[in-house]
Short mmCIF file of C-alpha atoms and ligand atoms in Angstrom, two decimals:
data_model
loop_
_atom_site.label_atom_id
_atom_site.label_comp_id
_atom_site.label_asym_id
_atom_site.label_seq_id
_atom_site.Cartn_x
_atom_site.Cartn_y
_atom_site.Cartn_z
CA PHE A 291 -8.59 -5.88 14.32
CA ARG A 292 -7.88 -6.39 10.86
CA THR A 293 -6.33 -3.97 8.30
CA GLY A 294 -7.20 -4.58 4.55
CA HIS A 295 -6.06 -2.79 1.52
CA GLY A 296 -7.03 -1.96 -2.02
CA TYR A 297 -5.39 -0.65 -5.11
CA ASP A 298 -7.39 0.35 -8.25
CA VAL A 299 -6.32 2.11 -11.47
CA HIS A 300 -8.40 3.67 -14.34
CA ALA A 301 -7.33 5.11 -17.61
CA PHE A 302 -8.09 8.67 -18.69
CA GLU A 303 -10.27 9.18 -21.86
CA PRO A 304 -11.94 12.09 -23.67
CA GLY A 305 -14.46 13.78 -21.40
CA ASP A 306 -15.14 16.84 -19.15
CA HIS A 307 -15.13 15.43 -15.44
CA VAL A 308 -14.08 12.53 -13.32
CA ILE A 309 -16.13 11.16 -10.40
CA LEU A 310 -13.73 10.24 -7.32
CA CYS A 311 -14.91 9.27 -3.88
CA GLY A 312 -18.44 9.84 -4.81
CA VAL A 313 -17.70 13.64 -5.96
CA LYS A 314 -17.76 14.78 -9.51
CA ILE A 315 -14.94 16.98 -10.37
CA PRO A 316 -14.58 19.06 -13.62
CA HIS A 317 -11.70 17.88 -15.50
CA THR A 318 -10.12 17.86 -19.11
CA ALA A 319 -10.67 14.20 -19.32
CA LYS A 320 -12.88 11.20 -17.79
CA LEU A 321 -11.94 8.18 -16.31
CA LYS A 322 -12.74 4.82 -18.41
CA GLY A 323 -14.60 2.18 -16.84
CA HIS A 324 -17.69 -0.01 -16.81
CA SER A 325 -19.22 1.78 -13.83
CA ASP A 326 -18.41 5.23 -13.08
CA ALA A 327 -14.87 4.38 -12.74
CA ASP A 328 -14.63 5.91 -9.26
CA ALA A 329 -10.97 4.59 -8.34
CA GLY A 330 -11.08 5.82 -5.04
CA MET A 331 -14.12 4.22 -3.98
CA HIS A 332 -13.09 0.88 -5.67
CA ALA A 333 -9.84 0.83 -3.72
CA LEU A 334 -11.85 1.33 -0.66
CA THR A 335 -14.39 -1.45 -1.32
CA ASP A 336 -11.42 -3.69 -2.10
CA ALA A 337 -9.92 -2.78 1.27
CA LEU A 338 -13.07 -3.60 3.11
CA PHE A 339 -13.50 -6.74 1.29
CA GLY A 340 -9.77 -7.59 1.90
CA ALA A 341 -10.21 -6.94 5.63
CA ILE A 342 -12.91 -9.80 5.87
CA GLY A 343 -11.41 -12.02 3.34
CA LEU A 344 -14.48 -11.82 0.95
CA GLY A 345 -12.61 -11.72 -2.35
CA ASP A 346 -12.39 -8.61 -4.40
CA ILE A 347 -14.65 -6.10 -6.18
CA GLY A 348 -14.28 -7.80 -9.44
CA ASP A 349 -15.86 -10.97 -7.80
CA HIS A 350 -18.77 -9.41 -6.44
CA PHE A 351 -19.21 -7.12 -9.56
CA PRO A 352 -17.73 -8.69 -12.59
CA PRO A 353 -16.86 -5.93 -15.22
CA SER A 354 -18.21 -8.49 -17.78
CA ASP A 355 -21.78 -8.30 -16.28
CA PRO A 356 -23.93 -5.78 -17.93
CA GLN A 357 -25.85 -5.18 -14.86
CA TRP A 358 -23.12 -2.87 -13.42
CA LYS A 359 -22.58 -0.99 -16.77
CA GLY A 360 -22.47 2.71 -15.68
CA ALA A 361 -23.18 1.89 -12.03
CA ALA A 362 -22.66 4.18 -9.40
CA SER A 363 -19.85 2.94 -7.34
CA GLN A 364 -21.60 3.55 -4.15
CA VAL A 365 -23.47 0.24 -4.69
CA PHE A 366 -20.20 -1.49 -4.69
CA LEU A 367 -19.17 0.28 -1.41
CA LYS A 368 -22.40 -0.10 0.49
CA LYS A 369 -22.16 -3.93 -0.26
CA ALA A 370 -18.79 -4.28 1.38
CA VAL A 371 -19.86 -2.16 4.33
CA ASN A 372 -22.94 -4.36 4.93
CA GLU A 373 -20.73 -7.64 4.67
CA VAL A 374 -18.57 -6.05 7.49
CA VAL A 375 -21.81 -5.28 9.49
CA ALA A 376 -23.18 -8.73 8.87
CA ARG A 377 -20.29 -10.24 10.41
CA GLY A 378 -20.78 -8.13 13.67
CA GLY A 379 -17.86 -5.94 12.62
CA SER A 380 -17.43 -2.35 12.55
CA ILE A 381 -15.33 -0.19 10.33
CA THR A 382 -12.70 1.70 12.63
CA HIS A 383 -11.14 3.85 9.92
CA CYS A 384 -10.68 4.32 6.24
CA ASP A 385 -7.53 5.89 4.36
CA ILE A 386 -7.53 6.73 0.84
CA THR A 387 -4.60 8.25 -1.14
CA LEU A 388 -5.76 9.37 -4.75
CA ILE A 389 -2.44 9.28 -7.14
CA CYS A 390 -2.74 11.86 -10.19
CA GLU A 391 -1.20 14.79 -11.43
CA LYS A 392 -4.43 16.42 -12.08
CA PRO A 393 -7.25 17.36 -11.07
CA LYS A 394 -6.19 18.91 -7.74
CA ILE A 395 -7.93 16.79 -5.08
CA GLY A 396 -7.30 19.03 -2.07
CA PRO A 397 -10.28 21.47 -2.68
CA HIS A 398 -12.75 18.38 -2.90
CA ARG A 399 -11.37 16.31 -0.03
CA ASP A 400 -13.97 17.50 2.59
CA ALA A 401 -16.98 17.01 0.05
CA MET A 402 -15.27 13.49 -0.39
CA ARG A 403 -15.25 12.74 3.31
CA MET A 404 -18.58 13.84 3.64
CA ALA A 405 -19.81 11.69 0.58
CA LEU A 406 -18.29 8.54 1.72
CA ALA A 407 -19.33 9.06 5.53
CA ARG A 408 -22.85 9.31 4.17
CA ILE A 409 -22.65 6.27 2.18
CA MET A 410 -20.89 4.26 4.69
CA GLY A 411 -22.97 5.45 7.72
CA LEU A 412 -19.54 6.28 9.47
CA ALA A 413 -18.57 9.61 11.05
CA PRO A 414 -16.19 11.77 8.66
CA ASP A 415 -13.43 11.83 11.14
CA ARG A 416 -12.97 7.91 10.28
CA ILE A 417 -12.40 8.57 6.87
CA SER A 418 -9.32 10.28 5.36
CA VAL A 419 -8.67 11.30 1.70
CA LYS A 420 -5.28 12.24 0.70
CA ALA A 421 -3.65 12.87 -2.72
CA THR A 422 -0.20 12.85 -4.15
CA THR A 423 1.50 12.93 -7.54
CA THR A 424 4.19 10.76 -9.01
CA GLU A 425 6.11 13.94 -10.10
CA ARG A 426 5.55 13.33 -13.71
CA LEU A 427 6.81 9.56 -13.62
CA GLY A 428 5.14 6.67 -14.83
CA PHE A 429 1.44 6.18 -16.12
CA THR A 430 0.03 8.55 -13.63
CA GLY A 431 2.81 11.12 -14.30
CA ARG A 432 2.23 10.86 -17.95
CA GLU A 433 -1.71 11.66 -17.02
CA GLU A 434 -2.47 8.30 -18.79
CA GLY A 435 -4.58 7.26 -15.66
CA LEU A 436 -5.19 7.61 -12.16
CA ALA A 437 -4.38 5.11 -9.35
CA ALA A 438 -5.81 4.89 -5.83
CA MET A 439 -4.79 3.20 -2.77
CA ALA A 440 -6.78 2.39 0.48
CA THR A 441 -6.30 0.88 3.73
CA ALA A 442 -9.31 0.05 5.93
CA THR A 443 -9.12 -0.85 9.80
CA VAL A 444 -11.98 -3.16 10.62
CA ARG A 445 -12.84 -4.43 14.24
CA LEU A 446 -14.13 -8.10 13.89
CA PRO A 447 -15.47 -10.00 16.97
CA GLU A 448 -13.14 -12.94 17.61
CA ARG A 449 -14.17 -16.27 17.58
CA LEU A 450 -13.93 -18.01 20.92
CA PHE B 69 -6.53 1.30 16.54
CA ARG B 70 -6.26 2.78 12.96
CA THR B 71 -3.85 2.06 10.17
CA GLY B 72 -2.92 5.07 7.88
CA HIS B 73 -0.82 4.65 4.81
CA GLY B 74 1.21 6.90 2.56
CA TYR B 75 2.86 6.92 -0.83
CA ASP B 76 5.36 9.33 -2.18
CA VAL B 77 7.55 9.70 -5.43
CA HIS B 78 10.51 11.94 -6.25
CA ALA B 79 12.29 12.01 -9.58
CA PHE B 80 16.19 11.75 -9.64
CA GLU B 81 18.22 14.73 -11.06
CA PRO B 82 21.93 15.25 -11.24
CA GLY B 83 23.78 15.26 -7.90
CA ASP B 84 25.76 13.08 -5.65
CA HIS B 85 23.50 12.04 -2.60
CA VAL B 86 20.09 11.24 -1.45
CA ILE B 87 18.47 11.82 1.80
CA LEU B 88 16.15 8.91 2.78
CA CYS B 89 14.51 8.50 6.26
CA GLY B 90 16.65 11.30 7.37
CA VAL B 91 19.99 9.53 6.38
CA LYS B 92 22.38 11.14 3.58
CA ILE B 93 23.31 8.36 1.44
CA PRO B 94 26.06 9.12 -1.51
CA HIS B 95 24.76 8.34 -4.76
CA THR B 96 25.42 9.07 -8.53
CA ALA B 97 21.95 11.36 -8.47
CA LYS B 98 19.98 13.18 -6.21
CA LEU B 99 16.22 13.40 -5.49
CA LYS B 100 14.43 16.56 -6.86
CA GLY B 101 11.96 18.42 -4.69
CA HIS B 102 11.15 21.47 -2.90
CA SER B 103 12.19 20.22 0.30
CA ASP B 104 15.02 17.86 0.93
CA ALA B 105 12.94 15.30 -1.02
CA ASP B 106 12.94 12.40 1.60
CA ALA B 107 10.32 10.20 -0.06
CA GLY B 108 10.49 7.80 2.94
CA MET B 109 9.77 10.49 5.55
CA HIS B 110 7.15 12.06 3.45
CA ALA B 111 5.29 8.70 2.83
CA LEU B 112 5.41 8.14 6.70
CA THR B 113 4.19 11.62 7.40
CA ASP B 114 1.30 10.92 5.18
CA ALA B 115 0.57 7.79 6.77
CA LEU B 116 0.31 9.42 10.17
CA PHE B 117 -1.79 12.14 8.87
CA GLY B 118 -4.14 9.58 7.16
CA ALA B 119 -4.45 7.43 10.38
CA ILE B 120 -6.06 10.85 11.90
CA GLY B 121 -7.74 11.96 9.03
CA LEU B 122 -5.87 15.35 9.04
CA GLY B 123 -5.45 15.61 5.16
CA ASP B 124 -1.98 15.28 3.62
CA ILE B 125 1.48 16.46 3.61
CA GLY B 126 0.58 18.85 0.70
CA ASP B 127 -2.26 20.74 2.54
CA HIS B 128 0.11 21.23 5.66
CA PHE B 129 3.37 22.17 3.81
CA PRO B 130 2.23 23.35 0.22
CA PRO B 131 5.27 22.92 -2.08
CA SER B 132 4.32 26.25 -3.63
CA ASP B 133 4.98 27.90 -0.34
CA PRO B 134 8.45 29.18 -0.22
CA GLN B 135 8.67 28.75 3.34
CA TRP B 136 9.37 24.96 2.83
CA LYS B 137 11.96 25.48 0.17
CA GLY B 138 14.81 23.05 1.02
CA ALA B 139 13.10 22.15 4.27
CA ALA B 140 14.30 19.05 6.15
CA SER B 141 11.76 16.69 6.19
CA GLN B 142 11.78 16.19 9.77
CA VAL B 143 9.61 19.21 10.21
CA PHE B 144 6.72 17.58 8.69
CA LEU B 145 7.18 14.43 10.34
CA LYS B 146 7.37 16.06 13.72
CA LYS B 147 4.35 17.92 12.81
CA ALA B 148 2.41 14.47 12.10
CA VAL B 149 3.82 13.10 15.37
CA ASN B 150 2.62 16.11 17.44
CA GLU B 151 -0.88 16.14 16.05
CA VAL B 152 -1.30 12.32 16.96
CA VAL B 153 0.00 13.12 20.53
CA ALA B 154 -2.30 16.20 20.57
CA ARG B 155 -5.48 13.88 20.21
CA GLY B 156 -4.33 11.87 22.90
CA GLY B 157 -3.02 9.16 20.46
CA SER B 158 0.00 6.99 20.23
CA ILE B 159 2.18 5.55 17.37
CA THR B 160 2.30 1.91 17.71
CA HIS B 161 4.27 0.91 14.79
CA CYS B 162 5.71 2.38 11.38
CA ASP B 163 6.62 0.33 8.65
CA ILE B 164 8.41 1.90 5.21
CA THR B 165 9.45 0.60 2.08
CA LEU B 166 11.73 2.20 -0.26
CA ILE B 167 11.30 1.14 -3.81
CA CYS B 168 14.23 1.76 -6.05
CA GLU B 169 17.00 -0.19 -7.73
CA LYS B 170 19.78 2.13 -6.38
CA PRO B 171 21.13 3.00 -3.81
CA LYS B 172 21.05 0.12 -1.69
CA ILE B 173 19.28 0.77 1.46
CA GLY B 174 20.09 -2.38 3.45
CA PRO B 175 23.41 -0.79 4.93
CA HIS B 176 21.66 2.25 6.04
CA ARG B 177 18.50 0.75 7.49
CA ASP B 178 19.70 0.70 11.18
CA ALA B 179 20.79 4.35 10.75
CA MET B 180 17.39 5.16 9.30
CA ARG B 181 15.58 3.42 12.13
CA MET B 182 17.72 5.48 14.67
CA ALA B 183 17.14 8.69 12.77
CA LEU B 184 13.27 8.23 12.72
CA ALA B 185 13.20 7.02 16.34
CA ARG B 186 15.02 10.22 17.38
CA ILE B 187 12.71 12.68 15.29
CA MET B 188 9.57 10.84 16.46
CA GLY B 189 10.25 10.08 20.10
CA LEU B 190 9.72 6.36 19.46
CA ALA B 191 11.52 3.25 20.27
CA PRO B 192 13.43 2.09 17.33
CA ASP B 193 11.79 -1.42 17.47
CA ARG B 194 8.68 0.24 16.42
CA ILE B 195 9.97 1.44 13.37
CA SER B 196 10.59 -0.70 10.13
CA VAL B 197 12.32 0.40 7.24
CA LYS B 198 12.48 -2.30 4.19
CA ALA B 199 13.64 -1.81 0.43
CA THR B 200 12.62 -3.63 -2.74
CA THR B 201 13.35 -3.29 -6.36
CA THR B 202 10.89 -3.32 -9.18
CA GLU B 203 13.26 -5.62 -11.19
CA ARG B 204 14.17 -2.89 -13.71
CA LEU B 205 10.63 -2.27 -14.62
CA GLY B 206 8.63 1.05 -14.59
CA PHE B 207 10.04 4.38 -13.57
CA THR B 208 11.69 3.08 -10.50
CA GLY B 209 13.36 0.18 -12.67
CA ARG B 210 14.46 2.75 -15.19
CA GLU B 211 16.04 4.91 -12.23
CA GLU B 212 13.89 7.94 -13.16
CA GLY B 213 12.69 8.19 -9.66
CA LEU B 214 12.21 6.55 -6.26
CA ALA B 215 8.83 5.69 -4.43
CA ALA B 216 8.31 4.99 -0.97
CA MET B 217 5.28 3.35 0.76
CA ALA B 218 4.49 3.63 4.55
CA THR B 219 1.70 2.29 6.93
CA ALA B 220 1.39 3.62 10.43
CA THR B 221 -0.52 1.98 13.21
CA VAL B 222 -1.96 4.37 15.70
CA ARG B 223 -3.86 4.14 18.86
CA LEU B 224 -6.27 6.84 19.35
CA PRO B 225 -8.69 7.17 22.32
CA GLU B 226 -12.19 6.10 21.47
CA ARG B 227 -15.11 8.62 21.74
CA LEU B 228 -17.76 7.40 24.15
CA PHE C 233 -1.53 -4.34 17.39
CA ARG C 234 0.85 -3.49 14.41
CA THR C 235 0.33 -3.20 10.61
CA GLY C 236 3.18 -4.08 8.08
CA HIS C 237 3.17 -4.04 4.41
CA GLY C 238 4.96 -5.30 1.55
CA TYR C 239 5.33 -4.79 -2.05
CA ASP C 240 7.23 -7.22 -4.53
CA VAL C 241 7.48 -7.20 -8.35
CA HIS C 242 8.77 -9.84 -10.64
CA ALA C 243 9.21 -9.62 -14.39
CA PHE C 244 7.82 -11.98 -16.94
CA GLU C 245 10.10 -14.12 -19.19
CA PRO C 246 9.36 -17.01 -21.61
CA GLY C 247 7.74 -20.03 -19.85
CA ASP C 248 4.41 -21.80 -19.30
CA HIS C 249 3.42 -21.24 -15.77
CA VAL C 250 3.70 -18.93 -12.82
CA ILE C 251 3.63 -19.74 -9.07
CA LEU C 252 1.46 -17.20 -7.11
CA CYS C 253 0.55 -17.77 -3.32
CA GLY C 254 1.96 -21.22 -3.46
CA VAL C 255 -0.32 -22.14 -6.38
CA LYS C 256 0.99 -23.00 -9.92
CA ILE C 257 -0.94 -21.49 -12.70
CA PRO C 258 -0.47 -22.35 -16.31
CA HIS C 259 0.31 -19.28 -18.04
CA THR C 260 1.86 -18.03 -21.41
CA ALA C 261 5.17 -16.65 -19.38
CA LYS C 262 6.85 -17.31 -16.28
CA LEU C 263 7.97 -15.01 -13.59
CA LYS C 264 11.60 -14.36 -13.38
CA GLY C 265 13.61 -14.52 -10.19
CA HIS C 266 16.30 -16.29 -8.10
CA SER C 267 13.68 -18.12 -6.11
CA ASP C 268 10.42 -19.51 -7.66
CA ALA C 269 9.59 -15.69 -8.05
CA ASP C 270 6.29 -16.05 -6.15
CA ALA C 271 5.76 -12.20 -5.95
CA GLY C 272 2.52 -12.69 -3.70
CA MET C 273 4.22 -14.78 -1.16
CA HIS C 274 7.20 -12.43 -1.15
CA ALA C 275 4.99 -9.45 -0.64
CA LEU C 276 3.22 -11.16 2.45
CA THR C 277 6.65 -12.23 3.78
CA ASP C 278 7.67 -8.47 3.75
CA ALA C 279 4.48 -7.49 5.33
CA LEU C 280 5.40 -9.84 8.21
CA PHE C 281 8.92 -8.64 8.66
CA GLY C 282 7.85 -5.13 8.47
CA ALA C 283 5.17 -5.72 11.21
CA ILE C 284 7.76 -6.86 13.67
CA GLY C 285 10.67 -4.54 12.38
CA LEU C 286 12.89 -7.54 11.29
CA GLY C 287 14.22 -6.09 8.06
CA ASP C 288 12.97 -7.48 4.77
CA ILE C 289 13.03 -10.48 2.74
CA GLY C 290 16.17 -9.50 0.90
CA ASP C 291 18.09 -9.25 4.32
CA HIS C 292 16.95 -12.72 5.14
CA PHE C 293 17.60 -14.25 1.95
CA PRO C 294 19.70 -12.44 -0.50
CA PRO C 295 19.05 -13.07 -4.06
CA SER C 296 22.90 -13.20 -4.42
CA ASP C 297 23.23 -16.33 -1.97
CA PRO C 298 23.23 -19.45 -4.18
CA GLN C 299 21.47 -21.19 -1.27
CA TRP C 300 18.15 -19.64 -2.32
CA LYS C 301 18.40 -20.47 -6.10
CA GLY C 302 14.95 -21.93 -7.07
CA ALA C 303 13.98 -21.84 -3.65
CA ALA C 304 10.60 -22.56 -2.73
CA SER C 305 9.01 -19.23 -1.41
CA GLN C 306 7.07 -20.95 1.45
CA VAL C 307 10.65 -21.20 3.07
CA PHE C 308 10.96 -17.51 3.34
CA LEU C 309 7.36 -17.02 4.47
CA LYS C 310 7.63 -19.82 7.25
CA LYS C 311 10.56 -17.92 8.46
CA ALA C 312 8.84 -14.88 8.82
CA VAL C 313 5.79 -16.49 10.70
CA ASN C 314 8.09 -18.27 12.92
CA GLU C 315 9.75 -14.96 14.05
CA VAL C 316 6.38 -13.46 14.83
CA VAL C 317 5.56 -16.67 17.00
CA ALA C 318 9.18 -16.19 18.63
CA ARG C 319 8.37 -12.74 19.96
CA GLY C 320 4.93 -14.09 21.34
CA GLY C 321 3.04 -12.57 18.54
CA SER C 322 0.01 -13.85 16.42
CA ILE C 323 -1.05 -13.12 13.00
CA THR C 324 -4.51 -11.73 13.11
CA HIS C 325 -4.98 -11.21 9.41
CA CYS C 326 -3.26 -11.04 6.05
CA ASP C 327 -4.31 -9.25 2.89
CA ILE C 328 -2.73 -9.68 -0.43
CA THR C 329 -3.37 -8.04 -4.11
CA LEU C 330 -2.00 -9.42 -7.04
CA ILE C 331 -1.59 -6.69 -9.62
CA CYS C 332 -1.75 -8.00 -13.29
CA GLU C 333 -3.64 -8.21 -16.50
CA LYS C 334 -3.08 -11.99 -16.86
CA PRO C 335 -3.26 -14.65 -15.75
CA LYS C 336 -6.77 -14.61 -14.15
CA ILE C 337 -6.44 -15.02 -10.43
CA GLY C 338 -9.88 -15.53 -9.27
CA PRO C 339 -10.26 -19.08 -10.26
CA HIS C 340 -7.30 -19.91 -8.10
CA ARG C 341 -8.02 -17.77 -5.08
CA ASP C 342 -9.42 -20.33 -2.76
CA ALA C 343 -6.39 -22.57 -3.60
CA MET C 344 -4.18 -19.62 -2.67
CA ARG C 345 -5.86 -19.11 0.68
CA MET C 346 -5.83 -23.03 1.39
CA ALA C 347 -2.03 -23.06 0.31
CA LEU C 348 -0.97 -19.81 2.56
CA ALA C 349 -3.10 -21.29 5.46
CA ARG C 350 -1.46 -24.48 5.53
CA ILE C 351 1.98 -22.89 5.16
CA MET C 352 1.28 -20.37 7.94
CA GLY C 353 -0.71 -22.56 10.18
CA LEU C 354 -3.57 -19.98 10.12
CA ALA C 355 -7.05 -20.33 9.67
CA PRO C 356 -8.20 -19.50 5.88
CA ASP C 357 -10.60 -17.00 6.78
CA ARG C 358 -7.50 -14.88 8.27
CA ILE C 359 -6.08 -14.77 4.70
CA SER C 360 -7.18 -12.65 1.81
CA VAL C 361 -6.18 -12.64 -1.67
CA LYS C 362 -7.40 -10.26 -4.15
CA ALA C 363 -6.59 -9.27 -7.59
CA THR C 364 -6.66 -6.20 -9.96
CA THR C 365 -5.49 -4.83 -13.12
CA THR C 366 -4.00 -1.33 -14.33
CA GLU C 367 -6.24 -1.28 -17.03
CA ARG C 368 -3.04 -1.74 -19.58
CA LEU C 369 -1.25 1.09 -17.95
CA GLY C 370 2.19 1.00 -16.81
CA PHE C 371 4.70 -2.06 -16.56
CA THR C 372 1.95 -4.52 -15.31
CA GLY C 373 -0.59 -2.97 -17.99
CA ARG C 374 2.22 -3.91 -20.70
CA GLU C 375 2.35 -7.42 -19.36
CA GLU C 376 6.10 -6.88 -18.50
CA GLY C 377 5.74 -8.07 -15.07
CA LEU C 378 3.44 -8.75 -12.08
CA ALA C 379 3.35 -6.50 -8.74
CA ALA C 380 2.01 -7.69 -5.28
CA MET C 381 0.90 -5.80 -2.44
CA ALA C 382 0.24 -7.31 1.11
CA THR C 383 -0.82 -6.11 4.45
CA ALA C 384 -0.41 -7.96 7.56
CA THR C 385 -2.05 -7.66 10.99
CA VAL C 386 -0.12 -8.89 13.84
CA ARG C 387 -0.67 -8.88 17.60
CA LEU C 388 2.36 -8.53 19.47
CA PRO C 389 2.86 -8.45 23.49
CA GLU C 390 3.27 -5.11 24.65
CA ARG C 391 6.31 -4.55 26.64
CA LEU C 392 5.45 -3.27 30.33
MG1 MG D 244 -11.88 0.20 -10.56
MG1 MG D 245 7.36 14.20 -1.21
MG1 MG D 246 10.23 -11.36 -4.84
#
């Protein structure tokens, strides 16, 4: 067993919705980024890459590469899942925390779990999505941006 | 095995003590919150909920619910532990980091481990409490608030 | 199995290089600290101490102790590794995330993994180093400091 973790931040900019863990949520701002700026999915992707020691999302999908402009982040997540599988591994569990004052995540949690489960080919009960605020402190508290943390537990065949 | 994580923040306000990991510590401020604002115990509770995919502390104990006003956070933690046990699971290990400039956590670490062990029905050597500062940077560095991170390793019976 | 985590921050100050995960990187600033201020190695050290419940790096190597002034952080990391081994444990996996706008971490990742592998007596494929920015938000975004997160998966012999 190996645990990897991920952390990702995106800034808010004018707009009318965010995409988080594959779910579109109406909001008074959008998240800025080269791709769809899905910080939750990016943190999870990094947690998977981290568990298997395969660099990070920025190596595999450089923001400077026009190929990934506006990309759906599920491309990134699927790549990480495939890399685990290619090593004979399996994903035991994923846990994601979205850190923001707004939008409210709770009403969208189940849709997020279903979206991630579908993309990852995993049972929804192996995927946890949580949310918290920073009580109006720091950049998330000032609603300048949104942060996401993730852990992934992966089972890899041990070398003999 | 599954690893969950948690993150929680509470702001300081005028007062003379904080409660962290179940231990009352004299301080020049208190932590603001609907409950006793024990960020360490909240992060740990979320790590347990995260490991079993059961939402987050805000779902189970909404801050908007007057029932939890001034609540001792051990109610939250016990609930999370009970949910693990109800699934035939066991808690292998917990690790908590308290992030603040002050108060000093080190002198209270052992009391915290004992308090958590008692609440959780776990051996103290399965509970780690650590502390760090952010070198006067950010909201914790400016002593506007205190942050806590936690990971929980949980053994769940695998489905056949 | 047990997962521990670590978090560490150091502020930038005038200088011409940083030391991260044991690798010297030319930069327009240095990291401030009593030791060599290697936040990546400190977070990893704390993750190992956290996995075995042995306090934190500040207990073992107090910044107030002149003995550790300018110390190479590998002394801290080796101590944590030795404590795992002394308990009959083994380190399954380590995952580190360096959070900063600059310097660029990617070009140094492999050197970092090799440096940590050598210090820890571990295969490099059990060590992951990742990087991310906070999109110019917060203290890392303002380049006031650098943060590091780590998780360590440790196998400990279970008590009968
Ligand atoms: Mg991103
Ligand atoms: Mg709280
Ligand atoms: Mg340090």
